[in-house]
PDB file of C-alpha atoms in Angstrom:
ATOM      1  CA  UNK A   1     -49.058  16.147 264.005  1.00 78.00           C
ATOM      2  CA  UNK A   2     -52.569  15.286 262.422  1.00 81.00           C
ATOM      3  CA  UNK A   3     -53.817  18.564 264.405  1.00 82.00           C
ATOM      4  CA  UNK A   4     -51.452  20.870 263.306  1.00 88.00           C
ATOM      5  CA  UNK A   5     -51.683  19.852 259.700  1.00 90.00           C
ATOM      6  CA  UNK A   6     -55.625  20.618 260.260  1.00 89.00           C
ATOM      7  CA  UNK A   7     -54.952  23.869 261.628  1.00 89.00           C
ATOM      8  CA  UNK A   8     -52.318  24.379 258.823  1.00 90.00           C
ATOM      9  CA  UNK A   9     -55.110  23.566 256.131  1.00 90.00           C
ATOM     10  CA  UNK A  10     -57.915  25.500 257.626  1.00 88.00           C
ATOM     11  CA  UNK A  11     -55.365  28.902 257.387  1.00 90.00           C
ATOM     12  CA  UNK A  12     -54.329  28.480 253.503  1.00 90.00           C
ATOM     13  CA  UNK A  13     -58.134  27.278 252.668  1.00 90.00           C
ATOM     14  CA  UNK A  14     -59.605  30.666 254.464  1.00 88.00           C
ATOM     15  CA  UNK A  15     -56.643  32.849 253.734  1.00 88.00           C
ATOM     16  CA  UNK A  16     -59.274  35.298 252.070  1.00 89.00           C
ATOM     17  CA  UNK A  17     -61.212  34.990 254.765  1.00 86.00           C
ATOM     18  CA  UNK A  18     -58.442  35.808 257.234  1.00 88.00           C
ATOM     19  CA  UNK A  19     -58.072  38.992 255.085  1.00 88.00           C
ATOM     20  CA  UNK A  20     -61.253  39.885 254.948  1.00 88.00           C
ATOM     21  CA  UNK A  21     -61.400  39.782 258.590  1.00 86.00           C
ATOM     22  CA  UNK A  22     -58.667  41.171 259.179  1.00 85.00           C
ATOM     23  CA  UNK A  23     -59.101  44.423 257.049  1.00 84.00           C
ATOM     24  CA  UNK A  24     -62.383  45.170 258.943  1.00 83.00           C
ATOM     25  CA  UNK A  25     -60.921  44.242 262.482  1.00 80.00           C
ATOM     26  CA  UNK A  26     -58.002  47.311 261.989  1.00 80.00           C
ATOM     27  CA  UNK A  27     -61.286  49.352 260.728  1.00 78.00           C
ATOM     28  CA  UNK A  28     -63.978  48.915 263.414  1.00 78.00           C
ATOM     29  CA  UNK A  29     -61.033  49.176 265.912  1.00 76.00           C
ATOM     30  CA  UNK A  30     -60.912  53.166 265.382  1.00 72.00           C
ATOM     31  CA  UNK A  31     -64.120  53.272 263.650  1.00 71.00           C
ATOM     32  CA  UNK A  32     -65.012  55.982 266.836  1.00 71.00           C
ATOM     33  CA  UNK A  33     -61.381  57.799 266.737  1.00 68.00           C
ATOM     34  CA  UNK A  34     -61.048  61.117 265.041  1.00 69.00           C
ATOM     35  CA  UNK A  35     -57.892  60.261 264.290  1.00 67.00           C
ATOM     36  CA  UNK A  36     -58.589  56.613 262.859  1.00 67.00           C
ATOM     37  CA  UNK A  37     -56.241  54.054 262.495  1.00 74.00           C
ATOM     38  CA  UNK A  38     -53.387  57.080 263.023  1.00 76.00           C
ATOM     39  CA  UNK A  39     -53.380  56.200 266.655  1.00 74.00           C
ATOM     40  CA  UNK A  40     -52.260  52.662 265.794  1.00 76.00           C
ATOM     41  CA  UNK A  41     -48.846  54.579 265.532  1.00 79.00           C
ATOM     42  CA  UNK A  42     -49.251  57.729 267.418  1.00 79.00           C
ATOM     43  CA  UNK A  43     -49.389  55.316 270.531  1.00 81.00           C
ATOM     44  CA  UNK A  44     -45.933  53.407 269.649  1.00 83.00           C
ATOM     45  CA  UNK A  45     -44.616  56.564 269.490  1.00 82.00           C
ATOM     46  CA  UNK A  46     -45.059  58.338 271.796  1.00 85.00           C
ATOM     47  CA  UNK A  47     -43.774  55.299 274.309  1.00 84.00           C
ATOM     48  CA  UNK A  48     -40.665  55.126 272.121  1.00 83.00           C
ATOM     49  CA  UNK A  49     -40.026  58.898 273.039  1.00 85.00           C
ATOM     50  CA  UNK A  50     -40.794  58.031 277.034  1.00 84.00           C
ATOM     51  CA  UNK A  51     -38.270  55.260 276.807  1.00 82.00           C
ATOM     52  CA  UNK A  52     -36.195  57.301 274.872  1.00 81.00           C
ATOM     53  CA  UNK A  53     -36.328  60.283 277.606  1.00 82.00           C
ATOM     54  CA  UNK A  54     -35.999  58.006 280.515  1.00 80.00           C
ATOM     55  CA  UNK A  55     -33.783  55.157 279.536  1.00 76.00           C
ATOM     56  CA  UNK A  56     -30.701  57.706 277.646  1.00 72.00           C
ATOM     57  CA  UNK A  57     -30.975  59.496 280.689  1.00 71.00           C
ATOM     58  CA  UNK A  58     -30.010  56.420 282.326  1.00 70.00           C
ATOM     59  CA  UNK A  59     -27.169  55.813 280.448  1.00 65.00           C
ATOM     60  CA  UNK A  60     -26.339  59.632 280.293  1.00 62.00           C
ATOM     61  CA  UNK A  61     -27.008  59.425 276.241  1.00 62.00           C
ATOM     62  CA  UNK A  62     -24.409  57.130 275.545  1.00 71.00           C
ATOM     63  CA  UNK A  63     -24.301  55.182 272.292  1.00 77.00           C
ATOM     64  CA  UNK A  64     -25.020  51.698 272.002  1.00 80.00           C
ATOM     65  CA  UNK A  65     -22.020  49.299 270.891  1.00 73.00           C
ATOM     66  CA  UNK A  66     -22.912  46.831 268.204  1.00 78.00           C
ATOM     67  CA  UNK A  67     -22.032  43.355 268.065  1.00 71.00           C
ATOM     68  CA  UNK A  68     -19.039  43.917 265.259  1.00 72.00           C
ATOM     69  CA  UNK A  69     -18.038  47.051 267.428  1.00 72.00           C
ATOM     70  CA  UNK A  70     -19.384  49.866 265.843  1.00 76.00           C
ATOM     71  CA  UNK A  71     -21.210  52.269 268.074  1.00 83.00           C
ATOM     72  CA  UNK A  72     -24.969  54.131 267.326  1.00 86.00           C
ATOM     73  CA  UNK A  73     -27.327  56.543 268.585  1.00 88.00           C
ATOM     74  CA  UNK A  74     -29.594  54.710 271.314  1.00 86.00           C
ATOM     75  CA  UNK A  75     -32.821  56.034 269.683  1.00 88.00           C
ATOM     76  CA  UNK A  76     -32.059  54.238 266.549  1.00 91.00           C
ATOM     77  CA  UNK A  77     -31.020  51.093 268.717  1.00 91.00           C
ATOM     78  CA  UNK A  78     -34.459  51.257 270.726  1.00 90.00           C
ATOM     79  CA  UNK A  79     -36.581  51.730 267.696  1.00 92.00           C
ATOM     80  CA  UNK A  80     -35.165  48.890 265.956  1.00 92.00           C
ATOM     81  CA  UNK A  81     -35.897  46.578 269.285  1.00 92.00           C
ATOM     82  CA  UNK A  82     -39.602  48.447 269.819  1.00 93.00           C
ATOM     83  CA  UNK A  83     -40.967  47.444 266.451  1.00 94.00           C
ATOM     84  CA  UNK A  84     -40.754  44.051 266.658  1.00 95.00           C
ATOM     85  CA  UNK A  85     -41.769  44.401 270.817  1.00 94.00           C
ATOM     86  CA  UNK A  86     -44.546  46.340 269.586  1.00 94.00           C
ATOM     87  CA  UNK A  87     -46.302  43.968 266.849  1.00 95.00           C
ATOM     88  CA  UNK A  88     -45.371  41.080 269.316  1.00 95.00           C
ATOM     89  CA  UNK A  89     -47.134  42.173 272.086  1.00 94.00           C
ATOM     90  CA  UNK A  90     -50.685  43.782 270.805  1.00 92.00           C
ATOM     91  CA  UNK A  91     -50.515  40.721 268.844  1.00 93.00           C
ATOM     92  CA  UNK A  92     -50.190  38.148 271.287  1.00 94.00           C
ATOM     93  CA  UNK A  93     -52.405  39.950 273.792  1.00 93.00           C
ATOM     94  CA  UNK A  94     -55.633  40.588 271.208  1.00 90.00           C
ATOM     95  CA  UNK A  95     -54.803  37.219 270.054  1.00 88.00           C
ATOM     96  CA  UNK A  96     -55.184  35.437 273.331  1.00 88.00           C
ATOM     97  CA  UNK A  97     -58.596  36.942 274.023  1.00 87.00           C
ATOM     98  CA  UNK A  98     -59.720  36.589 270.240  1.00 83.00           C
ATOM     99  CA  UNK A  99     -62.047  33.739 270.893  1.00 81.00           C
ATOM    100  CA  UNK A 100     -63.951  34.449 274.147  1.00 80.00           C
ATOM    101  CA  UNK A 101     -64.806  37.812 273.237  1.00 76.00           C
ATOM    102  CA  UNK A 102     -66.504  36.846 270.083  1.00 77.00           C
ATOM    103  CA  UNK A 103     -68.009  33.324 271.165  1.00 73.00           C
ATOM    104  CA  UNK A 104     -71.547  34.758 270.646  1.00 73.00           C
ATOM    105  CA  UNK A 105     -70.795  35.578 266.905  1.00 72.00           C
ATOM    106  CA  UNK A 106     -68.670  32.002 266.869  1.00 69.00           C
ATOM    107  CA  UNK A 107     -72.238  30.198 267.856  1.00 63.00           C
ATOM    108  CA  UNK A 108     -73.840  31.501 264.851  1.00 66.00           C
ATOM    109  CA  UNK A 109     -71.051  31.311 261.957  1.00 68.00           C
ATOM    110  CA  UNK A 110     -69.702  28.795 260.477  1.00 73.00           C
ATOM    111  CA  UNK A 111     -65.737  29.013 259.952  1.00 74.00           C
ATOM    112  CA  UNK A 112     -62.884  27.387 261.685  1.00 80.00           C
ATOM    113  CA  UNK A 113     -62.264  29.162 264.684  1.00 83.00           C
ATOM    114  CA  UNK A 114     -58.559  28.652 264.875  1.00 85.00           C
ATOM    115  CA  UNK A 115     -58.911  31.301 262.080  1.00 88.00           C
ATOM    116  CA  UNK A 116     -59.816  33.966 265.102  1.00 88.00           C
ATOM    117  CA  UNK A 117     -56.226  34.544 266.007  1.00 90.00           C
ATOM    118  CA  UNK A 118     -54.783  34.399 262.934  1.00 91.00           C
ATOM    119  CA  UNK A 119     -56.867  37.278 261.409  1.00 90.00           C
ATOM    120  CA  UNK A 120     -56.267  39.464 264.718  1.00 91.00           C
ATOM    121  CA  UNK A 121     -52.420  38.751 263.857  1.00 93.00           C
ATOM    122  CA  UNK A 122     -52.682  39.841 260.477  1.00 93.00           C
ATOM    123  CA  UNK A 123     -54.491  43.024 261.498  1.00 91.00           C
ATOM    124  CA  UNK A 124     -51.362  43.979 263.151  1.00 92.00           C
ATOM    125  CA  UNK A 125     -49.255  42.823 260.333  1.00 94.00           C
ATOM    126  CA  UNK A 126     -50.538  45.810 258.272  1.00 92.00           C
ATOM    127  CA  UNK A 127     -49.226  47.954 261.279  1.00 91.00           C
ATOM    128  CA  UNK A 128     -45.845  46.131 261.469  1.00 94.00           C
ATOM    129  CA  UNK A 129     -45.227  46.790 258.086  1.00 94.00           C
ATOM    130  CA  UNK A 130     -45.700  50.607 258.088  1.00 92.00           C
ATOM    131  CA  UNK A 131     -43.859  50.724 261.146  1.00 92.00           C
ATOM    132  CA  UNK A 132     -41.012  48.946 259.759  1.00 94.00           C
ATOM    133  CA  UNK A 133     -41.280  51.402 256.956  1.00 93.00           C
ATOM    134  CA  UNK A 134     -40.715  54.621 259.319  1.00 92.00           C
ATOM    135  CA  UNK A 135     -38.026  52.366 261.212  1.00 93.00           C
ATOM    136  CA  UNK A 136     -36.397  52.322 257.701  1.00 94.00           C
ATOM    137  CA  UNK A 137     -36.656  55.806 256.674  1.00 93.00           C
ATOM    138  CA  UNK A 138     -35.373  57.310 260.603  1.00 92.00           C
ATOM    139  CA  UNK A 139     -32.510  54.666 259.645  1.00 92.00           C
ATOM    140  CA  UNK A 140     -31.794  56.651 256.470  1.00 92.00           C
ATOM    141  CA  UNK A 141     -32.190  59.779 258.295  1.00 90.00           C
ATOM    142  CA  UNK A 142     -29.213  58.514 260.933  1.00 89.00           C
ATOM    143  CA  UNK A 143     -27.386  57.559 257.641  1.00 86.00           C
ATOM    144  CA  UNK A 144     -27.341  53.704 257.765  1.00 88.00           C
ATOM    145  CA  UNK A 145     -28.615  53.119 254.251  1.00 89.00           C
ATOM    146  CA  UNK A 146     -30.269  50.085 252.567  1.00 89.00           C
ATOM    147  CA  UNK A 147     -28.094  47.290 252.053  1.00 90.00           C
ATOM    148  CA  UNK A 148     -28.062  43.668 251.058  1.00 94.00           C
ATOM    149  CA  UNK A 149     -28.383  42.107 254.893  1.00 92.00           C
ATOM    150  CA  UNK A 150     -32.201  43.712 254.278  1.00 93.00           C
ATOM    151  CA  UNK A 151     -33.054  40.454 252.800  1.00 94.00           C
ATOM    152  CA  UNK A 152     -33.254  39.179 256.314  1.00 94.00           C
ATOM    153  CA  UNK A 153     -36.018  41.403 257.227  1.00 95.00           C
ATOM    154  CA  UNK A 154     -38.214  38.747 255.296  1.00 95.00           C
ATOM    155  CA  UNK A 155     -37.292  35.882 256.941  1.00 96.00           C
ATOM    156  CA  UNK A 156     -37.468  37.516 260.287  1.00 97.00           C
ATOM    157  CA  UNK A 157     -40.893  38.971 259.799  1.00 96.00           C
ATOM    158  CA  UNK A 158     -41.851  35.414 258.853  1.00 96.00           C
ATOM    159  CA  UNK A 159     -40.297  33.760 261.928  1.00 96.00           C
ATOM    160  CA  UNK A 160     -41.899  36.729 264.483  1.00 96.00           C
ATOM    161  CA  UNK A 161     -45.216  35.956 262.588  1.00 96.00           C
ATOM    162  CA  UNK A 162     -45.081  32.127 263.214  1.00 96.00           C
ATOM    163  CA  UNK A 163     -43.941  32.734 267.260  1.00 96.00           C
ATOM    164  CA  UNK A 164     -47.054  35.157 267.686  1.00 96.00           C
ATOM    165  CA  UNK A 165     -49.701  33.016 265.595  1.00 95.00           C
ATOM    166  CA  UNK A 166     -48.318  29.757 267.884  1.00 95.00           C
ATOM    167  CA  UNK A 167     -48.348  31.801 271.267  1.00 94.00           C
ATOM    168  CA  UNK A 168     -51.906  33.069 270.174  1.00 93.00           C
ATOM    169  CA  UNK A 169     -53.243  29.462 269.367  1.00 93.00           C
ATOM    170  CA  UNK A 170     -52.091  28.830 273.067  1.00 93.00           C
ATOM    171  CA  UNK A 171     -53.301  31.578 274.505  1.00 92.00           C
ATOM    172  CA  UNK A 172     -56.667  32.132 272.813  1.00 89.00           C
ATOM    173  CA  UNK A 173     -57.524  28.166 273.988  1.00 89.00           C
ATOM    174  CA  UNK A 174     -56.424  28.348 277.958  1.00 89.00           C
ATOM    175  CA  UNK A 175     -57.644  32.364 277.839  1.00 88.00           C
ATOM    176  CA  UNK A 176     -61.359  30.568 276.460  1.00 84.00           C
ATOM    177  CA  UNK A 177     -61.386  28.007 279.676  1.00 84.00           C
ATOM    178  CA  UNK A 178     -59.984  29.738 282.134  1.00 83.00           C
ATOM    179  CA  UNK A 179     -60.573  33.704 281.660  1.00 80.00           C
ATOM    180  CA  UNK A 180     -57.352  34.554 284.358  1.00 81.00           C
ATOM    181  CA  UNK A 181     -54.680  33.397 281.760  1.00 84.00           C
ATOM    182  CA  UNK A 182     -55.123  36.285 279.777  1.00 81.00           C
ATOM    183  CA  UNK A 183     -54.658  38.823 282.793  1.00 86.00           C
ATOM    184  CA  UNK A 184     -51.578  36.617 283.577  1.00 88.00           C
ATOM    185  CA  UNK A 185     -50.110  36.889 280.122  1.00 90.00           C
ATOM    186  CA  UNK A 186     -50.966  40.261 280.217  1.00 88.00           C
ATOM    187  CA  UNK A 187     -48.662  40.494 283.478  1.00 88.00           C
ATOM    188  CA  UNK A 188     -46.471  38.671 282.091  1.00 90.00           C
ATOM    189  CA  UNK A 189     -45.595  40.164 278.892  1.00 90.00           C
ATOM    190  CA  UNK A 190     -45.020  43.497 280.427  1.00 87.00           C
ATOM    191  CA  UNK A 191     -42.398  42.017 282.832  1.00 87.00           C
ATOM    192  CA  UNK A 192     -40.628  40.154 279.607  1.00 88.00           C
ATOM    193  CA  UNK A 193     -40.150  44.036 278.172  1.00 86.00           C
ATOM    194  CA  UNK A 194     -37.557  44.282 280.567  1.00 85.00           C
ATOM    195  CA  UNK A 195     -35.986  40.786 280.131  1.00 84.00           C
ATOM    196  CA  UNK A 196     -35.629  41.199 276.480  1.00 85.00           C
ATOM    197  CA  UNK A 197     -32.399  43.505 274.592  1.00 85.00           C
ATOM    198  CA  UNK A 198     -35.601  45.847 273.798  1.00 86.00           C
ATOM    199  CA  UNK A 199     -34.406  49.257 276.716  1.00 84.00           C
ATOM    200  CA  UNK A 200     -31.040  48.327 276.992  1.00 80.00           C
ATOM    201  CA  UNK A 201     -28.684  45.627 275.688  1.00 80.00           C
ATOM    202  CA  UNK A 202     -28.459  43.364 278.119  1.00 78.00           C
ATOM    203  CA  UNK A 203     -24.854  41.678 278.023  1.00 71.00           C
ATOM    204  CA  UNK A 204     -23.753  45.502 278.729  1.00 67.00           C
ATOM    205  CA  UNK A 205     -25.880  45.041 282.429  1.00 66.00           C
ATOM    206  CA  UNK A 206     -25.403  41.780 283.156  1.00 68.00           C
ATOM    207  CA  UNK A 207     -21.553  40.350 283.790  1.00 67.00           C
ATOM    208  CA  UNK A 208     -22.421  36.446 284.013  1.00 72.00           C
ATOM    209  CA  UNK A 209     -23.148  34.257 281.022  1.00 78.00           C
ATOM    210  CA  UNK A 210     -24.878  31.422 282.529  1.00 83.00           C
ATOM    211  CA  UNK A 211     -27.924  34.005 283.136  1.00 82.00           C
ATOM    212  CA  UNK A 212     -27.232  35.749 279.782  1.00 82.00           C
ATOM    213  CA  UNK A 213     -27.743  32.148 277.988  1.00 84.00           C
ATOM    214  CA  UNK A 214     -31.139  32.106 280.306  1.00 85.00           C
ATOM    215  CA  UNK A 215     -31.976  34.962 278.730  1.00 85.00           C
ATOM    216  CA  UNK A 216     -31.052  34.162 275.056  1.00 87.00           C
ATOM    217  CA  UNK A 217     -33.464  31.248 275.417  1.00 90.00           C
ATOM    218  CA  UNK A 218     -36.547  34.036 275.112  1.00 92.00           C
ATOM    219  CA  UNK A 219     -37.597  33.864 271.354  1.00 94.00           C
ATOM    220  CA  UNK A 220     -38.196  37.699 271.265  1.00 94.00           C
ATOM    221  CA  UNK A 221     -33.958  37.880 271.765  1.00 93.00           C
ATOM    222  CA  UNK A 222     -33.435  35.688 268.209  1.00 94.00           C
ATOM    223  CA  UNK A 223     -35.928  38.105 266.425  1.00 96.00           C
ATOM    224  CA  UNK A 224     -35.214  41.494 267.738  1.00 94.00           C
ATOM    225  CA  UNK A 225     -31.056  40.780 267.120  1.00 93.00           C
ATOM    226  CA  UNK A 226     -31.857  39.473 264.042  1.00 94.00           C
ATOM    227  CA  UNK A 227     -33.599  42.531 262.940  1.00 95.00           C
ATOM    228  CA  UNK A 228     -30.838  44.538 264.119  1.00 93.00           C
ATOM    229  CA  UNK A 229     -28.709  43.007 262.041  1.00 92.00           C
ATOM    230  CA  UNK A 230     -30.287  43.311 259.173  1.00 93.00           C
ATOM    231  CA  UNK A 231     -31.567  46.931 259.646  1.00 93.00           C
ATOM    232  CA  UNK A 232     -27.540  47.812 260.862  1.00 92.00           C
ATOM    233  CA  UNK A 233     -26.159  45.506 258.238  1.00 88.00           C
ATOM    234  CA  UNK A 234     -23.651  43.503 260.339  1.00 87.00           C
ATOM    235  CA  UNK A 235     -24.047  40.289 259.819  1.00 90.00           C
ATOM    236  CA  UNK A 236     -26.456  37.175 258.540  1.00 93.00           C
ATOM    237  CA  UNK A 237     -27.211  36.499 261.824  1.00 92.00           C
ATOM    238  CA  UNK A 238     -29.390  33.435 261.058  1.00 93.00           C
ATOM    239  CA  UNK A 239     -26.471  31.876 259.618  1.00 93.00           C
ATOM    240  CA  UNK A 240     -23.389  33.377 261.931  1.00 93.00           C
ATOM    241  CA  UNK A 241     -25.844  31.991 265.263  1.00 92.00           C
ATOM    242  CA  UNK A 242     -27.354  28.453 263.600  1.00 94.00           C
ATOM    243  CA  UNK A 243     -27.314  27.061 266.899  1.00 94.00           C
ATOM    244  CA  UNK A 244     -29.615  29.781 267.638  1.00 93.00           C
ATOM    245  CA  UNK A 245     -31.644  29.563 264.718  1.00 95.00           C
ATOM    246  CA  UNK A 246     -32.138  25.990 265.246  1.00 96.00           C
ATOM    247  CA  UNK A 247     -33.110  25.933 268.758  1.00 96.00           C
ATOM    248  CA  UNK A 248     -35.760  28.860 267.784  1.00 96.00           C
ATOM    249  CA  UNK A 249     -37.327  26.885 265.052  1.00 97.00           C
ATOM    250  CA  UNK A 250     -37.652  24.100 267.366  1.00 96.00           C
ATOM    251  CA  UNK A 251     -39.169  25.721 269.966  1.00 96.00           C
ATOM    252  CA  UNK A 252     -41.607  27.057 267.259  1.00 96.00           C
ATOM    253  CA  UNK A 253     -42.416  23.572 265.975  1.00 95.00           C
ATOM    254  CA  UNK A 254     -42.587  22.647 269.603  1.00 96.00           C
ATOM    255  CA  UNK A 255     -45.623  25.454 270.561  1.00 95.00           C
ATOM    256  CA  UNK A 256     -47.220  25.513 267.541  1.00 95.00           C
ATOM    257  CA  UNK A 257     -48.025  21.099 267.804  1.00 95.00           C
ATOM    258  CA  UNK A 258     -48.802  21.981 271.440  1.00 95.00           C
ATOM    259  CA  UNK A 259     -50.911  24.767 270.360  1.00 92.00           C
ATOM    260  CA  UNK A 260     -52.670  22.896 267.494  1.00 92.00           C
ATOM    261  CA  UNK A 261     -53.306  19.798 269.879  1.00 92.00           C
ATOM    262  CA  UNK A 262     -55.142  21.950 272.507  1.00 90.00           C
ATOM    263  CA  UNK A 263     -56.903  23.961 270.165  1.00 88.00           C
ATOM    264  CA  UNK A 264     -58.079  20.867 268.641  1.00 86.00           C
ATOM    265  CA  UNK A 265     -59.370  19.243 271.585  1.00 86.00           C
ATOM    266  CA  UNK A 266     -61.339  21.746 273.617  1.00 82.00           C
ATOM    267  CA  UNK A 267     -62.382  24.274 270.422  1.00 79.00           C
ATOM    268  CA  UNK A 268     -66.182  21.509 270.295  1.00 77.00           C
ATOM    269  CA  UNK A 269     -66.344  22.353 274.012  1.00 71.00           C
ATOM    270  CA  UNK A 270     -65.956  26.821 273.537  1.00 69.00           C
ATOM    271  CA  UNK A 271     -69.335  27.587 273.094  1.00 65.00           C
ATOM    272  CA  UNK A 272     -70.134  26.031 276.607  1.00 58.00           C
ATOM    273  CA  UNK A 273     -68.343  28.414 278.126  1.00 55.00           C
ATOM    274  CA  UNK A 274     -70.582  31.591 276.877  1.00 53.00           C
TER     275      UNK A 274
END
């Protein structure tokens, strides 16, 4: 507990810091692009359209059945899955290599370094954001309007923000000692893509519940239903699923202290491994 309320401290008393970093991080990232920072969504897009293409195909361009029964077009369905996919996973994987690669400038500045991740999260908050914008506006387009389940959206983008920032704690620690972990997550993550209701909703593939709880125990499921629901405007699905809810904070509490501790105890030790 005493780490995590360190780590905690050292991220409100360098917030402007964070931002700082953060701001120039998204900058000297396309710095050499002619299109900039454009191709931080010309990329998402265009895999949206290959899913798109290959996975309606797949289901012959049928519509996707909500949870209250209503049906909607799968491109709507997908996008509202890949934006939180999206953030989660350039996130998590620039996250967990955010220390090694910059140990050299780490020896010779003088900041906490479990700021590192944070401020490679936030970079791709900016690009969350914006994305969730154009999510919002193709919504319109499809004619699902703004309504009040919106609200969600807030405390959904706070909960995905807290699972990335814990993973990339994690991560950015074991990916510092041993340099493999990051090649594994990166493995990893890619095969979770398909194990998450991201290309297809998975209770319409899979006929047995024991595996469909399995797969309800992934995080990524609680966030990217939850921001179905509020972009669809079914339900308060926080409150209809607080079993849910409550097992996800847990688990968040649970790799956040495990995060913190590590961290904590081999961060003296990272310049040793230059």
């Amino acid at each position: 507990m005493k780490n995590a309320i360190t780590v905690v401290k050292e991220q409100i008393n360098n917030f402007y810091l964070i931002r700082r970093l953060s701001l120039y991080e998204l900058k000297s990232k396309n710095k050499n692009n002619y299109l900039g920072i454009s191709w931080e969504f010309i990329n998402p897009s265009i895999q949206i359209l290959i899913y798109w293409f290959v996975f309606s195909s797949i289901r012959q361009r049928a519509d996707i059945e909500l949870l209250n029964g209503d049906e909607v077009p799968f491109i709507i369905w997908l996008v509202s899955g890949f934006v939180v996919w999206i953030f989660f996973y350039q996130s998590t994987i620039q996250g967990s290599k955010s220390i090694y690669s910059r140990l050299r400038m780490l020896s010779k500045m003088n900041f906490p370094m479990s700021v590192i991740p944070n401020f490679i999260v936030f970079s791709n908050f900016y690009i969350h954001l914006v994305m969730l914008v154009i999510t919002i506006i193709l919504f319109h387009i499809f004619g699902f309007y703004l309504n009040l389940y919106y609200l969600q959206l807030i405390y959904y983008i706070f909960g995905t923000y807290c699972l990335i920032y814990a993973l990339a704690l994690i991560m950015s620690t074991f990916s510092t000692i041993v340099r493999d972990v990051h090649m594994f997550l990166n493995a990893t993550l890619r095969m979770l893509l398909y194990l998450s209701p991201i290309l297809w909703p998975i209770s319409s593939i899979i006929d047995n519940n024991v595996i469909i709880t399995i797969l309800k125990l992934n995080p990524l499921y609680y966030l990217i239903e939850g921001y179905r629901a509020s972009l669809f405007g079914t339900e308060w699905y926080f409150i209809t699923h607080w079993q849910y809810t409550f097992y996800f904070w847990c688990l968040i509490i649970f790799l956040f202290l495990f995060g913190s501790t590590v961290h904590v105890k081999f961060r003296k030790h990272f310049i040793d491994y230059l």
